[in-house]
């Protein structure tokens, strides 16, 4: 008795998609005016600028670099806190089962639109009102944080176990009781982890926002790069890398402790 092997289903639309994507990529390369011959000189130019920046760093600028980095961290922290205060209640309203469908739809579209706009564009719009101040950068980070924190928040709420929520409702609790006693205890670790991760993102983004003159280490880095003071630029890059990596490491350790809990000691080995 022979077994008939089913034929592989044909998906002509998938082939059309792949051909279209390939055509777009090829046309993108051909339409951009790129001097491919200069790619040969890129490694040598990178090595030359690295030598200019790090062969003899200007350590006299270290105190100012640390101060400007601290201002960038303050900007990132304020933007994170404001984003949390706005996004957290909105994320609950955007979750299925807790917000009205029209409200939920509007909030989700709003979160998507905010995420589609880079922080630097938001900052350019805000600076027309607040001027070139660190507050401009903090507000831009807060607005952009609402988009990401709101999305992460409602996805976390929708992914919890519905058993405790149903138990609260069965006991006569309303929506607020369900959120307080059924949703929040389960989603709190994820929310705390999201908040810390957003702070990491804001620390890096605050340096980029300095390029438009809102203050912080990015502003200082732009100024010395324009004047081609490479020895000072090298010190600034060292400070940015060390501080950013330190904050990332500390935040990752805290997030791991929140999500995994305290380590369990083996009492049998004691």
mmCIF file of N, CA and C in Angstrom, residues 80 84 149 152 156 184 187-201 251-260:
data_model
loop_
_atom_site.group_PDB
_atom_site.id
_atom_site.type_symbol
_atom_site.label_atom_id
_atom_site.label_comp_id
_atom_site.label_asym_id
_atom_site.label_seq_id
_atom_site.Cartn_x
_atom_site.Cartn_y
_atom_site.Cartn_z
ATOM 1 N N UNK A 80 11.757 60.241 31.906
ATOM 2 C CA UNK A 80 11.233 58.916 32.241
ATOM 3 C C UNK A 80 10.095 59.005 33.236
ATOM 4 N N UNK A 84 6.238 57.912 32.621
ATOM 5 C CA UNK A 84 5.583 56.884 33.444
ATOM 6 C C UNK A 84 4.255 57.392 33.980
ATOM 7 N N UNK A 149 6.022 53.135 26.417
ATOM 8 C CA UNK A 149 5.539 52.609 27.694
ATOM 9 C C UNK A 149 4.062 52.257 27.627
ATOM 10 N N UNK A 152 3.894 48.848 25.688
ATOM 11 C CA UNK A 152 4.375 47.762 26.546
ATOM 12 C C UNK A 152 3.403 47.496 27.684
ATOM 13 N N UNK A 156 1.307 44.029 28.409
ATOM 14 C CA UNK A 156 1.556 43.299 29.650
ATOM 15 C C UNK A 156 0.249 42.999 30.380
ATOM 16 N N UNK A 184 -2.604 44.404 38.785
ATOM 17 C CA UNK A 184 -1.343 45.025 39.179
ATOM 18 C C UNK A 184 -0.359 44.061 39.851
ATOM 19 N N UNK A 187 1.259 42.218 36.897
ATOM 20 C CA UNK A 187 1.954 43.007 35.882
ATOM 21 C C UNK A 187 2.994 43.960 36.447
ATOM 22 N N UNK A 188 3.028 44.144 37.756
ATOM 23 C CA UNK A 188 3.965 45.105 38.356
ATOM 24 C C UNK A 188 5.426 44.811 38.004
ATOM 25 N N UNK A 189 5.911 43.555 38.098
ATOM 26 C CA UNK A 189 7.322 43.318 37.716
ATOM 27 C C UNK A 189 7.621 43.719 36.281
ATOM 28 N N UNK A 190 6.685 43.446 35.362
ATOM 29 C CA UNK A 190 6.912 43.834 33.971
ATOM 30 C C UNK A 190 6.932 45.348 33.827
ATOM 31 N N UNK A 191 6.039 46.045 34.536
ATOM 32 C CA UNK A 191 6.011 47.499 34.473
ATOM 33 C C UNK A 191 7.318 48.088 34.997
ATOM 34 N N UNK A 192 7.793 47.590 36.139
ATOM 35 C CA UNK A 192 9.050 48.103 36.696
ATOM 36 C C UNK A 192 10.208 47.859 35.729
ATOM 37 N N UNK A 193 10.210 46.693 35.103
ATOM 38 C CA UNK A 193 11.262 46.382 34.139
ATOM 39 C C UNK A 193 11.194 47.319 32.937
ATOM 40 N N UNK A 194 9.977 47.587 32.453
ATOM 41 C CA UNK A 194 9.820 48.514 31.329
ATOM 42 C C UNK A 194 10.304 49.910 31.695
ATOM 43 N N UNK A 195 9.991 50.353 32.901
ATOM 44 C CA UNK A 195 10.399 51.694 33.314
ATOM 45 C C UNK A 195 11.915 51.820 33.354
ATOM 46 N N UNK A 196 12.591 50.829 33.893
ATOM 47 C CA UNK A 196 14.053 50.877 33.944
ATOM 48 C C UNK A 196 14.655 50.830 32.541
ATOM 49 N N UNK A 197 14.084 49.992 31.696
ATOM 50 C CA UNK A 197 14.603 49.899 30.329
ATOM 51 C C UNK A 197 14.390 51.208 29.582
ATOM 52 N N UNK A 198 13.264 51.869 29.826
ATOM 53 C CA UNK A 198 13.019 53.153 29.180
ATOM 54 C C UNK A 198 14.018 54.199 29.667
ATOM 55 N N UNK A 199 14.396 54.129 30.943
ATOM 56 C CA UNK A 199 15.401 55.055 31.455
ATOM 57 C C UNK A 199 16.737 54.837 30.750
ATOM 58 N N UNK A 200 17.102 53.586 30.512
ATOM 59 C CA UNK A 200 18.325 53.307 29.750
ATOM 60 C C UNK A 200 18.259 53.949 28.363
ATOM 61 N N UNK A 201 17.123 53.795 27.694
ATOM 62 C CA UNK A 201 16.964 54.373 26.362
ATOM 63 C C UNK A 201 17.072 55.893 26.420
ATOM 64 N N UNK A 251 21.046 48.914 35.694
ATOM 65 C CA UNK A 251 19.635 48.736 35.382
ATOM 66 C C UNK A 251 19.316 47.287 35.036
ATOM 67 N N UNK A 252 20.212 46.629 34.302
ATOM 68 C CA UNK A 252 19.974 45.222 33.955
ATOM 69 C C UNK A 252 19.957 44.344 35.200
ATOM 70 N N UNK A 253 20.851 44.634 36.158
ATOM 71 C CA UNK A 253 20.872 43.850 37.397
ATOM 72 C C UNK A 253 19.582 44.047 38.191
ATOM 73 N N UNK A 254 19.104 45.295 38.244
ATOM 74 C CA UNK A 254 17.866 45.565 38.977
ATOM 75 C C UNK A 254 16.685 44.897 38.285
ATOM 76 N N UNK A 255 16.638 45.000 36.953
ATOM 77 C CA UNK A 255 15.528 44.371 36.220
ATOM 78 C C UNK A 255 15.540 42.856 36.386
ATOM 79 N N UNK A 256 16.738 42.267 36.404
ATOM 80 C CA UNK A 256 16.831 40.818 36.595
ATOM 81 C C UNK A 256 16.358 40.422 37.987
ATOM 82 N N UNK A 257 16.682 41.246 38.977
ATOM 83 C CA UNK A 257 16.234 40.956 40.338
ATOM 84 C C UNK A 257 14.712 41.079 40.444
ATOM 85 N N UNK A 258 14.122 42.064 39.738
ATOM 86 C CA UNK A 258 12.676 42.248 39.789
ATOM 87 C C UNK A 258 11.953 41.092 39.119
ATOM 88 N N UNK A 259 12.417 40.683 37.952
ATOM 89 C CA UNK A 259 11.717 39.658 37.185
ATOM 90 C C UNK A 259 11.964 38.245 37.712
ATOM 91 N N UNK A 260 13.184 37.987 38.208
ATOM 92 C CA UNK A 260 13.527 36.640 38.659
ATOM 93 C C UNK A 260 13.395 36.462 40.164
#
